[in-house]
Short mmCIF file of C-alpha atoms in Angstrom, two decimals:
data_model
loop_
_atom_site.label_atom_id
_atom_site.label_comp_id
_atom_site.label_asym_id
_atom_site.label_seq_id
_atom_site.Cartn_x
_atom_site.Cartn_y
_atom_site.Cartn_z
CA MET A 758 9.27 14.57 35.17
CA ALA A 759 10.57 11.19 34.09
CA SER A 760 14.33 10.70 34.69
CA ASN A 761 14.38 7.20 33.24
CA VAL A 762 12.03 4.76 31.71
CA VAL A 763 12.19 0.90 31.40
CA VAL A 764 11.48 -0.60 27.99
CA ILE A 765 10.40 -4.31 27.95
CA ASP A 766 10.46 -6.29 24.69
CA THR A 767 8.39 -9.42 23.75
CA SER A 768 10.95 -11.83 25.32
CA ALA A 769 10.79 -9.96 28.74
CA ARG A 770 14.18 -8.37 28.31
CA ARG A 771 14.63 -4.96 30.01
CA ALA A 772 16.49 -1.87 28.89
CA THR A 773 16.74 1.26 31.11
CA ILE A 774 16.79 4.48 29.11
CA LYS A 775 17.87 7.78 30.72
CA THR A 776 15.59 10.72 29.66
CA THR A 777 15.24 14.43 29.99
CA PRO A 778 12.07 16.54 29.72
CA GLY A 779 12.91 17.50 26.17
CA LYS A 780 13.89 14.08 24.92
CA VAL A 781 11.56 12.71 22.18
CA LEU A 782 10.03 9.32 22.48
CA SER A 783 11.37 8.32 19.03
CA ASP A 784 15.00 8.80 20.47
CA VAL A 785 13.92 6.51 23.44
CA LEU A 786 12.78 3.92 20.95
CA GLN A 787 16.04 4.17 18.95
CA GLU A 788 18.22 3.64 22.04
CA ALA A 789 16.02 0.74 23.20
CA CYS A 790 16.13 -1.00 19.79
CA SER A 791 19.93 -0.55 19.57
CA LYS A 792 20.26 -2.31 22.93
CA PHE A 793 17.94 -5.16 21.89
CA GLY A 794 19.54 -5.44 18.42
CA VAL A 795 16.26 -4.95 16.51
CA ASP A 796 15.16 -2.53 13.78
CA ALA A 797 13.54 0.61 15.23
CA SER A 798 11.55 1.21 12.09
CA ARG A 799 9.48 -1.87 12.62
CA HIS A 800 8.70 -1.30 16.33
CA GLY A 801 6.71 1.05 18.54
CA LEU A 802 6.06 1.82 22.19
CA LYS A 803 3.01 1.16 24.32
CA HIS A 804 2.12 2.28 27.93
CA ASN A 805 -0.79 0.65 29.73
CA ASN A 806 -1.88 -1.03 26.39
CA LYS A 807 -2.05 2.38 24.70
CA SER A 808 0.18 3.34 21.77
CA LEU A 809 2.48 6.26 22.39
CA ASP A 810 2.93 9.12 19.94
CA LEU A 811 6.64 8.95 19.21
CA SER A 812 6.73 12.57 18.08
CA ASN A 813 6.03 13.87 21.59
CA PRO A 814 8.76 14.75 24.05
CA ILE A 815 8.83 13.24 27.58
CA ARG A 816 7.27 16.37 29.31
CA LEU A 817 4.16 15.97 27.08
CA SER A 818 3.84 12.20 27.16
CA GLY A 819 2.41 11.95 30.63
CA LEU A 820 4.90 9.30 31.73
CA SER A 821 5.93 9.02 35.40
CA PRO A 822 9.53 8.34 36.54
CA GLY A 823 10.51 4.68 35.96
CA ALA A 824 7.53 4.10 33.72
CA LYS A 825 7.43 0.68 32.03
CA LEU A 826 7.04 0.72 28.25
CA GLU A 827 6.25 -2.17 26.04
CA LEU A 828 8.20 -2.65 22.74
CA VAL A 829 5.67 -3.96 20.21
CA VAL A 830 6.12 -4.92 16.55
CA LEU A 831 4.37 -2.70 14.00
CA SER A 832 2.68 -3.63 10.78
CA ARG A 833 5.00 -4.35 7.85
CA SER A 834 2.83 -2.18 5.50
CA PRO A 835 3.55 1.54 5.96
CA SER A 836 0.69 3.92 6.53
CA VAL A 837 -0.01 7.15 4.69
CA VAL A 838 1.26 10.45 6.23
CA SER A 839 0.28 13.84 4.88
CA VAL A 840 3.45 16.06 4.75
CA ALA A 841 3.30 19.83 4.49
CA LEU A 842 6.58 21.68 3.68
CA GLN A 843 6.68 25.33 4.94
CA LEU A 844 9.05 27.18 2.48
CA PRO A 845 11.01 30.34 3.32
CA GLU A 846 9.63 33.65 2.20
CA ASP A 847 11.87 33.92 -0.89
CA GLU A 848 10.77 30.43 -2.11
CA SER A 849 7.03 30.60 -1.40
CA HIS A 850 5.88 33.03 -4.14
CA GLY A 851 2.59 31.94 -5.71
CA LEU A 852 1.91 29.20 -3.23
CA PRO A 853 -1.19 29.14 -0.93
CA SER A 854 0.09 29.71 2.61
CA GLY A 855 3.66 29.14 1.36
CA ARG A 856 3.30 25.39 1.75
CA LEU A 857 3.65 22.30 -0.43
CA VAL A 858 1.40 19.41 0.63
CA GLU A 859 1.75 15.80 -0.47
CA LYS A 860 1.04 12.28 0.92
CA TYR A 861 3.91 9.78 1.40
CA PRO A 862 4.34 6.34 3.03
CA SER A 863 5.68 6.42 6.56
CA SER A 864 8.83 4.63 5.31
CA THR A 865 9.94 7.60 3.23
CA THR A 866 13.04 9.47 4.34
CA LEU A 867 13.12 13.21 4.75
CA TRP A 868 15.73 13.47 1.85
CA ILE A 869 13.32 11.63 -0.48
CA VAL A 870 10.49 13.97 0.56
CA LEU A 871 12.61 17.05 -0.39
CA ARG A 872 13.73 15.54 -3.64
CA SER A 873 10.11 14.62 -4.50
CA PHE A 874 8.93 18.25 -3.85
CA GLU A 875 11.99 19.42 -5.79
CA ASP A 876 11.33 17.25 -8.86
CA ALA A 877 7.67 18.39 -9.05
CA ALA A 878 8.71 21.73 -10.61
CA PRO A 879 11.78 22.51 -12.69
CA HIS A 880 12.51 25.73 -10.90
CA ARG A 881 12.80 24.31 -7.42
CA ASN A 882 16.22 23.57 -5.85
CA TYR A 883 16.31 22.51 -2.17
CA THR A 884 19.18 20.00 -2.02
CA ARG A 885 21.81 21.23 -4.49
CA ARG A 886 22.08 24.87 -3.56
CA GLY A 887 25.32 26.71 -3.39
CA ARG A 888 26.42 30.10 -2.10
CA THR A 889 29.79 31.93 -2.55
CA LYS A 890 31.66 32.71 0.59
CA THR A 891 34.96 34.38 1.12
CA ASP A 892 37.72 33.52 3.63
CA THR A 893 36.37 36.06 6.06
CA GLY A 894 32.94 34.38 6.05
CA HIS A 895 31.04 37.08 4.15
CA ASP A 896 29.30 36.67 0.84
CA GLY A 897 31.25 37.67 -2.18
CA ALA A 898 33.18 36.36 -5.15
CA GLY A 899 34.72 33.48 -3.29
CA ARG A 900 34.38 29.74 -3.40
CA LEU A 901 30.92 28.06 -3.82
CA TYR A 902 29.92 26.25 -0.63
CA HIS A 903 26.97 23.84 -0.09
CA GLU A 904 23.78 25.58 1.28
CA ALA A 905 22.24 22.68 3.17
CA PRO A 906 18.53 22.43 3.92
CA VAL A 907 17.50 22.62 7.58
CA LEU A 908 14.23 21.12 8.66
CA SER A 909 12.40 22.02 11.92
CA ILE A 910 9.89 19.53 13.22
CA MET A 911 8.09 20.29 16.50
CA GLY A 912 11.00 22.29 17.83
CA ARG A 913 13.67 19.84 16.58
CA GLU A 914 16.20 20.86 14.07
CA LEU A 915 17.57 18.30 11.54
CA THR A 916 20.65 19.75 9.95
CA SER A 917 23.13 17.07 8.86
CA PHE A 918 22.72 14.79 5.85
CA THR A 919 22.53 11.81 8.21
CA ASP A 920 19.62 13.31 10.08
CA LEU A 921 17.73 13.77 6.77
CA GLN A 922 18.04 10.02 6.06
CA LYS A 923 15.51 9.25 8.83
CA THR A 924 12.12 8.09 7.84
CA LEU A 925 8.87 9.60 8.92
CA ALA A 926 8.22 6.57 11.07
CA GLN A 927 11.51 6.88 12.82
CA LEU A 928 10.56 10.42 13.79
CA GLY A 929 7.26 9.17 15.19
CA PHE A 930 4.91 10.03 12.35
CA ASN A 931 3.07 6.90 11.40
CA SER A 932 -0.30 8.47 10.52
CA GLY A 933 -2.04 11.90 10.33
CA SER A 934 -0.10 14.90 9.15
CA VAL A 935 3.18 16.66 9.90
CA LEU A 936 4.55 20.17 9.20
CA LEU A 937 8.15 20.58 8.12
CA ARG A 938 9.65 24.08 8.32
CA MET A 939 12.53 24.45 5.98
CA SER A 940 15.38 26.95 5.99
CA PHE A 941 18.89 26.99 4.55
CA ARG A 942 22.25 27.24 6.17
CA VAL A 943 25.67 27.61 4.48
CA SER A 944 28.02 24.74 5.49
CA ASP A 945 31.80 24.59 5.44
CA THR A 946 31.83 21.98 2.67
CA PRO A 947 32.41 23.05 -0.91
CA LEU A 948 29.41 22.24 -3.24
CA GLU A 949 31.35 19.79 -5.40
CA GLU A 950 32.56 17.86 -2.37
CA ALA A 951 29.08 17.82 -0.83
CA MET A 952 27.52 16.48 -4.14
CA GLU A 953 30.30 13.76 -4.30
CA GLN A 954 29.57 12.65 -0.77
CA ILE A 955 25.84 12.46 -1.37
CA GLY A 956 26.43 10.46 -4.49
CA GLN A 957 28.83 8.05 -2.76
CA TYR A 958 26.28 7.55 0.08
CA PHE A 959 23.45 6.58 -2.30
CA GLN A 960 25.81 4.27 -4.27
CA SER A 961 26.67 2.40 -1.11
CA VAL A 962 22.91 2.17 -0.21
CA GLN A 963 22.06 0.83 -3.64
CA SER A 964 24.84 -1.76 -3.54
CA ASN A 965 23.59 -3.06 -0.15
CA GLU A 966 19.97 -3.33 -1.51
CA GLU A 967 21.27 -5.16 -4.56
CA ALA A 968 23.15 -7.58 -2.32
CA GLY A 969 20.04 -8.22 -0.19
CA SER A 970 17.90 -8.70 -3.29
CA HIS A 971 20.36 -11.27 -4.78
CA ALA A 972 20.19 -13.35 -1.55
CA THR A 973 16.44 -13.40 -1.39
CA SER A 974 15.39 -13.48 -5.07
CA SER A 975 15.17 -16.91 -6.88
CA THR A 976 15.94 -15.22 -10.28
CA THR A 977 19.37 -14.00 -9.45
CA ASN A 978 20.67 -13.28 -12.94
CA LYS A 979 17.73 -11.23 -14.10
CA THR A 980 17.54 -9.37 -10.80
CA ALA A 981 21.22 -8.41 -11.01
CA GLN A 982 20.80 -6.96 -14.45
CA ASP A 983 17.70 -4.98 -13.44
CA THR A 984 19.09 -3.45 -10.35
CA ASN A 985 22.26 -2.23 -12.14
CA LYS A 986 20.13 -0.43 -14.78
CA PRO A 987 18.31 2.82 -14.14
CA ILE A 988 14.61 2.79 -13.65
CA VAL A 989 12.86 3.33 -17.00
CA PRO A 990 9.09 3.86 -17.40
CA GLU A 991 7.03 1.23 -19.14
CA GLU A 992 6.48 3.40 -22.24
CA ASP A 993 10.15 4.02 -22.69
CA ARG A 994 11.08 0.47 -22.10
CA SER A 995 8.59 -0.75 -24.71
CA ALA A 996 9.82 1.84 -27.16
CA ARG A 997 13.45 0.96 -26.77
CA SER A 998 13.03 -2.85 -26.76
CA PRO A 999 13.25 -4.40 -30.29
CA PRO A 1000 10.08 -6.20 -31.54
CA GLU A 1001 9.91 -9.88 -30.94
CA PRO A 1002 10.98 -12.01 -33.94
CA VAL A 1003 8.27 -13.96 -35.81
CA SER A 1004 8.96 -17.47 -36.84
CA PRO A 1005 8.79 -18.38 -40.56
CA MET A 1006 5.86 -20.66 -40.00
CA GLN A 1007 3.84 -17.82 -38.67
CA ASN A 1008 4.66 -15.66 -41.70
CA ASP A 1009 3.52 -18.48 -44.00
CA THR A 1010 0.23 -19.20 -42.32
CA LEU A 1011 -0.88 -15.60 -41.67
CA PRO A 1012 -1.45 -12.94 -44.41
CA THR A 1013 0.97 -10.03 -44.13
CA ASN A 1014 -1.61 -7.41 -44.79
CA MET A 1015 -3.74 -8.31 -41.82
CA PRO A 1016 -3.23 -6.43 -38.49
CA ARG A 1017 -1.81 -8.31 -35.50
CA THR A 1018 -5.03 -7.73 -33.51
CA GLN A 1019 -7.25 -9.17 -36.20
CA GLN A 1020 -4.92 -12.16 -36.58
CA ALA A 1021 -5.23 -12.81 -32.84
CA ALA A 1022 -8.91 -12.52 -33.04
CA ASP A 1023 -9.11 -15.14 -35.71
CA ASP A 1024 -6.91 -17.47 -33.79
CA SER A 1025 -8.93 -17.10 -30.61
CA ALA A 1026 -12.23 -17.55 -32.38
CA SER A 1027 -11.03 -20.82 -34.11
CA ASP A 1028 -9.61 -22.19 -30.83
CA GLY A 1029 -12.74 -21.30 -28.81
CA LEU A 1030 -10.87 -18.83 -26.57
CA PRO A 1031 -12.33 -15.60 -25.16
CA PRO A 1032 -12.07 -12.50 -27.37
CA PRO A 1033 -8.73 -10.81 -27.61
CA THR A 1034 -7.74 -7.99 -25.36
CA ILE A 1035 -6.88 -4.46 -26.28
CA ILE A 1036 -3.27 -3.48 -26.68
CA GLY A 1037 -2.76 -0.51 -24.35
CA PRO A 1038 -0.08 2.20 -24.38
CA GLY A 1039 2.28 -0.22 -22.68
CA PRO A 1040 3.60 -3.51 -23.95
CA ARG A 1041 1.01 -5.60 -22.06
CA PRO A 1042 -2.57 -6.22 -23.25
CA VAL A 1043 -5.48 -4.52 -21.63
CA THR A 1044 -9.12 -5.69 -21.28
CA VAL A 1045 -12.02 -3.31 -20.78
CA TYR A 1046 -15.39 -4.39 -19.37
CA ARG A 1047 -18.62 -2.43 -19.58
CA PRO A 1048 -20.62 -1.56 -16.56
CA PRO A 1049 -23.60 -3.84 -15.74
CA ALA A 1050 -26.87 -2.97 -17.53
CA SER A 1051 -29.02 -3.46 -14.47
CA SER A 1052 -28.56 -1.95 -11.04
CA THR A 1053 -29.68 -5.18 -9.44
CA PRO A 1054 -26.86 -7.68 -8.87
CA ARG A 1055 -26.93 -10.81 -10.99
CA ALA A 1056 -26.89 -13.01 -7.93
CA ALA A 1057 -30.14 -11.35 -6.62
CA GLN A 1058 -32.01 -12.19 -9.82
CA GLN A 1059 -31.45 -15.91 -9.62
CA ALA A 1060 -34.05 -18.13 -8.12
CA PHE A 1061 -33.28 -19.80 -4.79
CA ASN A 1062 -34.89 -22.19 -2.31
CA GLU A 1063 -35.90 -20.67 0.92
CA ALA A 1064 -35.51 -24.05 2.65
CA ASP A 1065 -31.79 -23.89 2.14
CA TYR A 1066 -31.60 -21.04 4.77
CA GLU A 1067 -33.57 -22.82 7.45
CA PRO A 1068 -31.23 -24.08 10.28
CA THR A 1069 -31.09 -27.79 11.01
CA ILE A 1070 -29.79 -29.92 13.88
CA ARG A 1071 -26.52 -30.51 12.02
CA HIS A 1072 -25.99 -26.70 11.72
CA ALA A 1073 -26.53 -26.26 15.50
CA LYS A 1074 -24.03 -29.00 16.31
CA GLN A 1075 -21.41 -27.53 14.00
CA HIS A 1076 -21.87 -24.10 15.60
CA GLN A 1077 -21.50 -25.48 19.09
CA ALA A 1078 -18.36 -27.38 18.01
CA ARG A 1079 -16.80 -24.17 16.60
CA LEU A 1080 -17.64 -22.25 19.84
CA GLN A 1081 -15.91 -25.01 21.94
CA THR A 1082 -12.88 -24.97 19.73
CA ALA A 1083 -12.69 -21.12 19.84
CA GLY A 1084 -13.04 -21.21 23.71
CA ARG A 1085 -10.04 -23.45 24.30
CA ASN A 1086 -6.77 -21.88 25.43
CA LYS A 1087 -4.08 -21.83 22.70
CA THR A 1088 -0.34 -21.52 23.12
CA LEU A 1089 0.99 -18.43 21.46
CA LEU A 1090 3.58 -18.89 18.68
CA SER A 1091 7.22 -18.43 19.71
CA ASP A 1092 9.59 -16.06 18.02
CA LYS A 1093 11.08 -18.92 15.95
CA GLU A 1094 7.67 -20.10 14.82
CA LEU A 1095 6.67 -16.55 13.87
CA ALA A 1096 9.87 -16.11 11.86
CA GLU A 1097 9.29 -19.39 10.11
CA LYS A 1098 5.75 -18.34 9.30
CA GLU A 1099 6.92 -15.06 7.92
CA ASN A 1100 9.63 -16.75 5.80
CA ALA A 1101 7.20 -19.29 4.41
CA LYS A 1102 4.84 -16.39 3.48
CA ALA A 1103 7.72 -14.43 1.86
CA GLN A 1104 8.89 -17.51 -0.02
CA LYS A 1105 5.42 -18.17 -1.32
CA LEU A 1106 5.16 -14.56 -2.51
CA ALA A 1107 8.58 -14.75 -4.13
CA GLU A 1108 7.36 -17.62 -6.34
CA ILE A 1109 4.65 -15.39 -7.88
CA LYS A 1110 5.89 -13.94 -11.04
CA ASP A 1111 2.87 -11.90 -12.09
CA VAL A 1112 -0.59 -10.90 -10.79
CA GLN A 1113 -3.76 -9.94 -12.62
CA ILE A 1114 -5.16 -6.63 -11.52
CA ARG A 1115 -8.62 -5.31 -12.30
CA VAL A 1116 -9.26 -1.53 -11.73
CA ARG A 1117 -12.94 -0.69 -11.07
CA PHE A 1118 -14.01 2.87 -11.74
CA PRO A 1119 -16.88 4.76 -10.08
CA ASN A 1120 -19.23 4.12 -13.07
CA GLN A 1121 -18.54 0.34 -12.59
CA THR A 1122 -16.33 0.20 -15.78
CA MET A 1123 -13.44 -2.09 -15.26
CA VAL A 1124 -9.90 -2.26 -16.85
CA GLU A 1125 -7.83 -5.39 -16.49
CA ARG A 1126 -3.99 -5.95 -17.00
CA THR A 1127 -1.29 -8.30 -15.83
CA PHE A 1128 1.51 -6.80 -13.71
CA SER A 1129 4.82 -8.40 -12.86
CA SER A 1130 6.12 -8.96 -9.35
CA LEU A 1131 8.62 -6.08 -9.79
CA ASP A 1132 5.94 -3.49 -10.58
CA THR A 1133 5.34 -0.88 -7.83
CA GLY A 1134 2.36 1.17 -6.71
CA ARG A 1135 3.57 4.11 -8.84
CA SER A 1136 3.37 1.97 -11.91
CA LEU A 1137 -0.20 0.99 -11.00
CA TYR A 1138 -1.10 4.74 -10.76
CA ASP A 1139 0.67 5.37 -14.13
CA PHE A 1140 -1.42 2.60 -15.68
CA ALA A 1141 -4.66 3.98 -14.37
CA ARG A 1142 -3.84 7.50 -15.44
CA GLU A 1143 -3.09 6.50 -18.97
CA ASN A 1144 -6.62 5.29 -19.39
CA LEU A 1145 -8.22 8.49 -18.17
CA GLN A 1146 -9.56 11.31 -20.37
CA ASN A 1147 -8.35 13.91 -17.87
CA GLU A 1148 -5.00 12.54 -16.78
CA ASN A 1149 -4.18 15.57 -14.61
CA GLU A 1150 -7.03 15.12 -12.16
CA PRO A 1151 -6.00 13.62 -8.74
CA PHE A 1152 -7.36 10.20 -7.74
CA LEU A 1153 -6.70 7.39 -5.23
CA LEU A 1154 -6.43 3.57 -5.60
CA SER A 1155 -7.37 1.23 -2.79
CA TYR A 1156 -7.69 -2.54 -2.28
CA THR A 1157 -9.01 -4.86 0.37
CA SER A 1158 -6.54 -7.14 2.14
CA ALA A 1159 -6.69 -9.37 5.18
CA LYS A 1160 -6.17 -6.25 7.40
CA GLY A 1161 -9.04 -4.33 5.79
CA SER A 1162 -9.16 -1.48 3.25
CA CYS A 1163 -5.72 -0.15 2.28
CA THR A 1164 -4.98 2.94 0.27
CA ILE A 1165 -1.90 2.89 -2.05
CA PRO A 1166 0.06 6.19 -1.93
CA PRO A 1167 0.44 7.75 -5.40
CA SER A 1168 4.24 8.01 -4.94
CA SER A 1169 4.62 4.52 -3.47
CA THR A 1170 7.73 2.49 -4.49
CA GLU A 1171 6.56 -0.67 -2.81
CA ARG A 1172 6.27 -3.74 -5.08
CA LEU A 1173 2.82 -5.13 -5.60
CA VAL A 1174 3.54 -8.71 -4.79
CA PRO A 1175 6.39 -8.87 -2.11
CA ASP A 1176 5.51 -5.68 -0.29
CA LEU A 1177 1.74 -5.20 -0.66
CA GLY A 1178 0.96 -8.98 -0.70
CA MET A 1179 -1.16 -9.03 -3.90
CA ALA A 1180 -1.56 -12.53 -5.38
CA GLY A 1181 -3.79 -14.05 -7.97
CA ARG A 1182 -6.62 -11.75 -9.12
CA THR A 1183 -6.88 -8.50 -7.22
CA LEU A 1184 -9.65 -5.82 -7.44
CA ILE A 1185 -8.44 -2.23 -7.15
CA ASN A 1186 -11.13 0.49 -6.45
CA PHE A 1187 -10.70 3.80 -8.16
CA SER A 1188 -11.89 6.93 -6.43
CA TRP A 1189 -11.53 10.64 -7.18
CA ASP A 1190 -9.55 12.70 -4.73
CA GLU A 1191 -11.00 15.74 -3.02
CA GLY A 1192 -9.22 18.08 -5.43
CA ALA A 1193 -10.87 16.55 -8.54
CA SER A 1194 -13.32 18.98 -10.28
CA VAL A 1195 -17.08 18.36 -10.41
CA GLU A 1196 -17.02 18.41 -14.26
CA THR A 1197 -14.49 15.56 -14.27
CA ARG A 1198 -16.67 13.44 -11.98
CA THR A 1199 -19.72 13.76 -14.23
CA LYS A 1200 -18.03 13.11 -17.58
CA PRO A 1201 -17.02 9.65 -18.99
CA ILE A 1202 -13.83 8.42 -17.30
CA LEU A 1203 -12.02 6.32 -19.90
CA LYS A 1204 -10.74 7.38 -23.31
CA GLU A 1205 -13.00 7.02 -26.23
CA HIS A 1206 -11.10 4.26 -27.99
CA LEU A 1207 -11.22 2.15 -24.81
CA GLU A 1208 -14.90 2.79 -24.36
CA ALA A 1209 -15.60 1.76 -27.89
CA GLN A 1210 -13.79 -1.59 -27.60
CA ALA A 1211 -15.30 -2.53 -24.19
CA ARG A 1212 -17.23 -5.77 -23.87
CA ASP A 1213 -19.53 -7.33 -21.39
CA ILE A 1214 -18.40 -9.62 -18.56
CA GLU A 1215 -19.18 -13.25 -19.39
CA ILE A 1216 -20.92 -14.88 -16.49
CA PRO A 1217 -20.98 -18.69 -16.70
CA VAL A 1218 -24.46 -20.22 -16.30
CA ILE A 1219 -24.62 -22.83 -13.59
CA PRO A 1220 -26.90 -25.74 -14.48
CA GLU A 1221 -29.51 -26.72 -12.08
CA ILE A 1222 -29.15 -30.15 -10.60
CA ASP A 1223 -32.09 -31.91 -9.06
CA ALA A 1224 -30.61 -33.48 -5.96
CA PRO A 1225 -32.51 -36.19 -4.21
CA GLU A 1226 -34.41 -34.93 -1.14
CA GLU A 1227 -33.09 -36.34 2.15
CA PRO A 1228 -35.06 -36.27 5.34
CA VAL A 1229 -33.61 -33.39 7.44
CA GLU A 1230 -34.48 -32.87 11.06
CA LYS A 1231 -35.27 -29.13 11.35
CA LEU A 1232 -34.26 -27.13 14.44
CA ASN A 1233 -37.02 -26.01 16.74
CA THR A 1234 -36.82 -22.25 16.75
CA GLY A 1235 -39.09 -21.72 19.71
CA LYS A 1236 -42.28 -20.99 17.69
CA ARG A 1237 -45.64 -22.12 19.03
CA SER A 1238 -47.07 -25.08 17.34
CA GLY A 1239 -50.89 -25.47 16.89
CA ASN A 1240 -50.71 -29.28 17.41
CA GLY A 1241 -49.88 -29.25 21.15
CA PRO A 1242 -52.03 -31.18 23.54
CA SER A 1243 -52.83 -28.25 25.81
CA GLY A 1244 -53.85 -25.11 23.93
CA GLY A 1245 -51.18 -25.57 21.15
CA LYS A 1246 -48.22 -24.89 23.69
CA SER A 1247 -45.06 -26.84 23.76
CA GLY A 1248 -43.32 -28.03 26.89
CA LYS A 1249 -41.04 -25.02 26.88
CA PHE A 1250 -43.84 -22.54 26.99
CA LYS A 1251 -45.70 -24.59 29.72
CA PHE A 1252 -42.73 -24.29 31.97
CA LEU A 1253 -42.63 -20.49 31.32
CA ASP A 1254 -46.28 -20.13 32.21
CA LYS A 1255 -45.81 -22.05 35.44
CA LEU A 1256 -43.00 -19.65 36.43
CA ILE A 1257 -45.14 -16.64 35.65
CA LYS A 1258 -48.09 -17.96 37.74
CA LYS A 1259 -45.82 -18.53 40.64
#
């Protein structure tokens, strides 16, 4: 079995890590990243151009002694991991197989996973348990001590509070599913002291995050106020915030007995603007669009000229020029250039204050609303759930990025613009989860008042322009021409016939 491995980073630096047969590859990654001074949560290991499963120990990894591993940079967007929590017998009453299953981003810590399962039901208590213990160590009418949760993952026990702050990615779980077996163990720390230590830890983490957000955000004053306040849902925020004052000029020009939506409709009609949007349950306006009346796309119904799709000599030359450009050797970007590129991209995203998101449902109905750069994936799920008739049915939201189709986890705390990279107008696809009932899939999706106020999508009509016809030299596609001097065959086919006869 391997007694040591050599980890090589992108700048050809080497680090020798001592190993044992039971040592997990995630621990090897942690030691290597600590020597290189990089973040282990953003890196992975490869061997012979194959990614290694960091959750496996050395004896199951198939590595030989002195194996050379490559330290590679992982994608910044976390993947989805299905987590199953195996409860003890006294806590698993009424649960199928005694397990709780939920999907989380790979950047979620084990402590947050436990708190998430704990908050799902009011009777659950996994992180704030206490048990009385006397001086002799037996249960009795003594002092109340903290009964800490203990997680067992593939033979590894995570007992301390520091161990539970590790993310799923740090433990080697970047995709697929993982089983956590939970038990409880009475510690030597009193319950009140343990709760105080946990509170102090999260206060220090929150202060560090606030300091980092102040250094990177352009709106420092507003960000400082938001980070010091507790997170409040959109509905509560709109209910607590006082209404915006109306200027005296507006009170004089608009009748007082007319609703605000009707006043906005008259203003938009007089100014030639599109129809007003529907005011949703939150403070931001919502627009609902009907599904298309025809199953044939609008673009397929428009007339087109078939000659526009015939290749010409100019098209062939452009294609050859692109092939030559793509075949040239290019110098890879240095670490400094890559960092400058990432900083420029982050700065560009930081300048975006809001993004317009359109959610498309399975029946092609679409709902549109504007989100701010501070909104998260969870707020996007809350918005979609508010518009459904059956709000309790599970569903998934996905979008297409430069890396392909990406699914947003329901409990994601990532921000839409800085973390997920949404900008401009973004289309979100709504799909029912496997647990949704058949009756829900066949019924209308949106609520009745939204369906009643939906409108058609206005598609601008492009006027036809009669462009002057220019002589275009068409490309010879190899077809036989009937005007050839010898039996209607061109020179190319004559040469092929001579080769066949020989």
